[in-house]
Every structure is written in C-alpha cells, then in structure tokens.
PDB file of C-alpha atoms in Angstrom:
ATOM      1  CA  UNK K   1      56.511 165.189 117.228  1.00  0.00           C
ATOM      2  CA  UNK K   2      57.859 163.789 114.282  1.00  0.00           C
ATOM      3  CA  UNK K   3      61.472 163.768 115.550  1.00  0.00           C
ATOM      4  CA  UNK K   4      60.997 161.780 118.652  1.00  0.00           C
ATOM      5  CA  UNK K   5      60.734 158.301 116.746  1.00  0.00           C
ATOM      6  CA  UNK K   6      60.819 157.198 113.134  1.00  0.00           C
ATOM      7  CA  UNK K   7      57.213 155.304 113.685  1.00  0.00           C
ATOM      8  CA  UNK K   8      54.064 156.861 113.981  1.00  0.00           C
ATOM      9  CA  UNK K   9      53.336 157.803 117.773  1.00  0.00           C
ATOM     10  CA  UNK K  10      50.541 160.363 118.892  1.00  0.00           C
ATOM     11  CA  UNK K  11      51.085 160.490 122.490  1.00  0.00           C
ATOM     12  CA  UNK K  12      54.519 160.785 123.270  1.00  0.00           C
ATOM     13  CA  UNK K  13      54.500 159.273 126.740  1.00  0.00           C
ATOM     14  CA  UNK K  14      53.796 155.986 125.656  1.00  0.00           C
ATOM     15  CA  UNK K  15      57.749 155.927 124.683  1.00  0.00           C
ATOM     16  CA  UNK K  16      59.106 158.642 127.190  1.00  0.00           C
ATOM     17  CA  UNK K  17      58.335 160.164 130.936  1.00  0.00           C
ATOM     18  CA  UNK K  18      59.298 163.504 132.882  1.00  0.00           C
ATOM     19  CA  UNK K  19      63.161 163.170 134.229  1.00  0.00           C
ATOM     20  CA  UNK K  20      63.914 160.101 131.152  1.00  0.00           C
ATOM     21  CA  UNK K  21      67.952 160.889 129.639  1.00  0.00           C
ATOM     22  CA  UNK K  22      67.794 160.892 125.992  1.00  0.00           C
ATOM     23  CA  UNK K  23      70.334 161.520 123.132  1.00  0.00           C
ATOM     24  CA  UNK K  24      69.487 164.391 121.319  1.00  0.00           C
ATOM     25  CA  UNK K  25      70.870 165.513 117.875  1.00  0.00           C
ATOM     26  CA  UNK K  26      70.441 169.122 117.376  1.00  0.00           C
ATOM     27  CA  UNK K  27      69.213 170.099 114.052  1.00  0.00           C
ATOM     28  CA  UNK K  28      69.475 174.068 114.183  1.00  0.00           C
ATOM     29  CA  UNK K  29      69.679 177.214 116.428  1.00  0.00           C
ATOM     30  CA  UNK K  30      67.830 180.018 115.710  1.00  0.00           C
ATOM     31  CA  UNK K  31      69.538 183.353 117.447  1.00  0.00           C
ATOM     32  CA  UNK K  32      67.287 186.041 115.630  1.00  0.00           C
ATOM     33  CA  UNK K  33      65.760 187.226 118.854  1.00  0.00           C
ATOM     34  CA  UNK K  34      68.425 186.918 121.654  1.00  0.00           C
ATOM     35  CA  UNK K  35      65.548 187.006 124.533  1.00  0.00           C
ATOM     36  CA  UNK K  36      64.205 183.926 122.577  1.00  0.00           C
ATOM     37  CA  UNK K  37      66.444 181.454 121.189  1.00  0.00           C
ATOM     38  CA  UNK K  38      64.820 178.389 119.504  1.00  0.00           C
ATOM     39  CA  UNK K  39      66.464 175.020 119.435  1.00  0.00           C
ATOM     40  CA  UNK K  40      65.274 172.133 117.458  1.00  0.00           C
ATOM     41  CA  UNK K  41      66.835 168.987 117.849  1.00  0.00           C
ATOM     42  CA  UNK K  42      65.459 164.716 116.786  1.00  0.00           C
ATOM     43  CA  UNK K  43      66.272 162.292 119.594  1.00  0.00           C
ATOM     44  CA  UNK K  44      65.454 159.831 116.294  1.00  0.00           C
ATOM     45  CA  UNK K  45      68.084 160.722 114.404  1.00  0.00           C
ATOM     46  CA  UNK K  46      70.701 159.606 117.096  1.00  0.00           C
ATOM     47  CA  UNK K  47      69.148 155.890 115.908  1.00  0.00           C
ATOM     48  CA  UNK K  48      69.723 153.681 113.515  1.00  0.00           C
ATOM     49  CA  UNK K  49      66.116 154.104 111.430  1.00  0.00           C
ATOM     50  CA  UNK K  50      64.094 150.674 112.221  1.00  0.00           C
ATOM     51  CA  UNK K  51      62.463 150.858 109.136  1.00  0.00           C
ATOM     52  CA  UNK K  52      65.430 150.007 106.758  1.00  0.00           C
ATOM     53  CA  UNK K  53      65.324 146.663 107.709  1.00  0.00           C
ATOM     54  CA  UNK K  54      61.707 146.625 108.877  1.00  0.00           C
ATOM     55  CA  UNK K  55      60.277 147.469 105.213  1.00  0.00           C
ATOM     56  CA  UNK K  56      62.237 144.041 104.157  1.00  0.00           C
ATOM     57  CA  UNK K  57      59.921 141.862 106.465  1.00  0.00           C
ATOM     58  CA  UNK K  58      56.329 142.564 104.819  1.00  0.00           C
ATOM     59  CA  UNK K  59      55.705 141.739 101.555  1.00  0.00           C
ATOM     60  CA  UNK K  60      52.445 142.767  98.998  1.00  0.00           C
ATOM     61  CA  UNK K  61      49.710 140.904  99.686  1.00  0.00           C
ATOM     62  CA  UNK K  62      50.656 139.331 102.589  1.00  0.00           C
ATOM     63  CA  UNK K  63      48.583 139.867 106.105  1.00  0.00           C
ATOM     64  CA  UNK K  64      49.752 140.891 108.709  1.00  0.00           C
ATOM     65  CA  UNK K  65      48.074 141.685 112.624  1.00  0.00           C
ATOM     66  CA  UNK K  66      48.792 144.519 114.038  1.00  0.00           C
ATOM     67  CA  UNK K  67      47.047 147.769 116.366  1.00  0.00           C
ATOM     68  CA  UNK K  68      45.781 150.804 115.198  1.00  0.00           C
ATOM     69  CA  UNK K  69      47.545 154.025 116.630  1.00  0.00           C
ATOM     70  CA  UNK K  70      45.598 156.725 114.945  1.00  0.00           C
ATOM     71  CA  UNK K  71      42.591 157.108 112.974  1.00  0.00           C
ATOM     72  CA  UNK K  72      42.225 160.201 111.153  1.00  0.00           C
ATOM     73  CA  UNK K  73      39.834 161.609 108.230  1.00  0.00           C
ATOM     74  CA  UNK K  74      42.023 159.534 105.259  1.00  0.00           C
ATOM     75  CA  UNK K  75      42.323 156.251 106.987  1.00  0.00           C
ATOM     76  CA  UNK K  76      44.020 154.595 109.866  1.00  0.00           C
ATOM     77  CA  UNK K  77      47.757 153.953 110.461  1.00  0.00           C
ATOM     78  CA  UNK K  78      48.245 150.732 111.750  1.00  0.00           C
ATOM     79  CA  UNK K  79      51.267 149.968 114.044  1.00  0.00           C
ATOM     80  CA  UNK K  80      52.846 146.799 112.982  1.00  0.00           C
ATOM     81  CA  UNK K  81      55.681 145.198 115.492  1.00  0.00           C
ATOM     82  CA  UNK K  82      58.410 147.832 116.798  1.00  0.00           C
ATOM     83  CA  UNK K  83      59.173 148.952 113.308  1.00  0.00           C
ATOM     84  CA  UNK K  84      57.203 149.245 110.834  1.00  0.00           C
ATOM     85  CA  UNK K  85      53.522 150.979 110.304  1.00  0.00           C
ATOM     86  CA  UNK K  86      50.786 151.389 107.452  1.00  0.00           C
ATOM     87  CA  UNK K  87      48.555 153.401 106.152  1.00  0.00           C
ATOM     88  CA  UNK K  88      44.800 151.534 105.507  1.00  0.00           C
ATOM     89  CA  UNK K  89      42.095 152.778 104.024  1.00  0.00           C
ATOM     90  CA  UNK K  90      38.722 152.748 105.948  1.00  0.00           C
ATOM     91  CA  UNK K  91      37.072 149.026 105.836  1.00  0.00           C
ATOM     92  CA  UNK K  92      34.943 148.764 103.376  1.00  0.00           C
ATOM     93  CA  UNK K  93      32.747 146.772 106.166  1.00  0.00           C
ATOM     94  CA  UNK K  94      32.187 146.754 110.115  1.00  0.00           C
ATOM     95  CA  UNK K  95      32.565 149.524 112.121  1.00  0.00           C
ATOM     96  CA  UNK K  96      36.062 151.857 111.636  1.00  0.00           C
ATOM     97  CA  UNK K  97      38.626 150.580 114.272  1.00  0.00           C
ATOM     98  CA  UNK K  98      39.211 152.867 116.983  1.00  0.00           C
ATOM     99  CA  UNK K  99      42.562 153.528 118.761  1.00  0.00           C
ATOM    100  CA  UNK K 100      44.226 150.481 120.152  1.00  0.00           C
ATOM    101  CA  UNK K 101      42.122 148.214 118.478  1.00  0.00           C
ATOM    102  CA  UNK K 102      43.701 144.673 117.080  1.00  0.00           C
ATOM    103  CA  UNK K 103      43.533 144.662 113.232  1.00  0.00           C
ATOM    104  CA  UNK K 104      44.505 142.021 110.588  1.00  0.00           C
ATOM    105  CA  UNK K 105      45.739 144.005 107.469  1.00  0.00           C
ATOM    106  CA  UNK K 106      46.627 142.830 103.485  1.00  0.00           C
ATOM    107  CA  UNK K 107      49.673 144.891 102.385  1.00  0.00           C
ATOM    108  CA  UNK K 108      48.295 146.169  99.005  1.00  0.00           C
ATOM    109  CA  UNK K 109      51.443 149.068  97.996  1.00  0.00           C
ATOM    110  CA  UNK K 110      55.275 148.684  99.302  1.00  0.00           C
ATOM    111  CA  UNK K 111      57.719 151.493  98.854  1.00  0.00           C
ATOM    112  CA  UNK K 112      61.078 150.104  99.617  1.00  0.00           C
ATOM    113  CA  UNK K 113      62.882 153.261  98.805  1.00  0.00           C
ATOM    114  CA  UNK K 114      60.642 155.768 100.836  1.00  0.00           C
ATOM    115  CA  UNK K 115      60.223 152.271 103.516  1.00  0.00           C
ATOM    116  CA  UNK K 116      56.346 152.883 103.402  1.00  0.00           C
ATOM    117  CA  UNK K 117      53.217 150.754 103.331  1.00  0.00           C
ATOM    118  CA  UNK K 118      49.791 150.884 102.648  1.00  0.00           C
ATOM    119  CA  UNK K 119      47.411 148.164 102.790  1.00  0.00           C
ATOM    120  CA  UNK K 120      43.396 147.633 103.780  1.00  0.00           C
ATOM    121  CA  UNK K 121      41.919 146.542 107.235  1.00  0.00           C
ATOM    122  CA  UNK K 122      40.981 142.620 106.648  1.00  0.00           C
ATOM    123  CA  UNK K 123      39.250 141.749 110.271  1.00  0.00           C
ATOM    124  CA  UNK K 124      38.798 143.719 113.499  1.00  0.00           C
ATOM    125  CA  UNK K 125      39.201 141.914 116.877  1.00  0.00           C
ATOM    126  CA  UNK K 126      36.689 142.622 119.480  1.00  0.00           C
ATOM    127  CA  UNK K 127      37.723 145.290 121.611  1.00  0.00           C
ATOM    128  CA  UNK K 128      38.118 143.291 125.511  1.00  0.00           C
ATOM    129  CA  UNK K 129      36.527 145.688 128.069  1.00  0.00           C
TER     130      UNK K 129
END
C-alpha cells in the first residue's frame, strides 16, 4: 500500500508484523453505507518524508549500489539506502535482475521537486545461494 511508507515496498511485512503499534493518520471516513463504514488512513504521513533530504545525497551521473525491490514490465525500482529509490530501465546486457538482487546503478534524471530518480542498471552481483 502506498500509504504505509514513502519508499517503494511490495511486501509489507518486511517493515511491519501482526500485533506491531503504529501511528496512523486518518485521511477520510466514508459513512454512505452505515453497515459498512470505510476508513482510510497513511501510517507515512505521521513521518517526516525521508526523501526530502534523501533526493539531496545522489547526484546525475553518479553510481550508486543498491537492491532491486521490484521488477515489473517498464523496468526495475531499485532500493537505494533507507530513503531513497529509482526507477532503471532494463540492462541493456546480462540477464534482468531479479528481486533482491545487488545492483550498481548511474543516476541518469533527478527530480528534486517531485524527489525522484531514474537511472540504468551498470553491473549485477551474483546472486549467493
């Protein structure tokens, strides 16, 4: 979910478990059917957004290591430290990185203002078995 943490996560119990207290902001209540009220609330948004200062700490075409979190049909987001992650096209060489795989990436585009990156997969460390 996409309120749960201002980076990129795809399983959500890598960050939280069953029975873990967390601060949640809620964002709206929706009484139309009184048998089923809906509640959406962002435990992000009760945190200060990493990224602000995170986006300050790369630079364009600088490299940087980092693991890959997802892989979908447009690229792979790359997870880079505890605040910051980027989009990277598929290598151009080598096999496409899988999930949890250890990549070296060249920031190639830097939003400051919407604190986003994008960049291309340099090298791919063996995965250890």
């Amino acid at each position: 979910n996409e309120e749960l943490f201002y980076r990129r996560i795809y399983d959500a119990r890598t960050k939280y478990t069953a029975g873990d207290t967390v601060n949640v902001k809620i964002l709206s209540i929706d009484r139309s059917e009184p048998a089923d009220i809906k509640v959406k609330g962002s435990v992000k948004q009760t945190k200060e957004n990493p990224k602000d200062k995170g986006i300050l700490r790369y630079e364009q075409g600088s490299l940087y290591q980092g693991t890959v979190a997802n892989v979908s049909t447009d690229g792979v987001f790359v997870i880079l430290g505890e605040d910051m992650d980027i989009f990277c096209k598929f290598p151009n060489h080598g096999k496409v990185p899988v999930r949890g795989s250890k990549v070296t990436v060249k920031v190639t585009m830097k939003d400051t203002e919407k604190k986003r990156l994008w960049g291309t997969i340099i090298h791919v460390a063996p995965m250890r078995e």
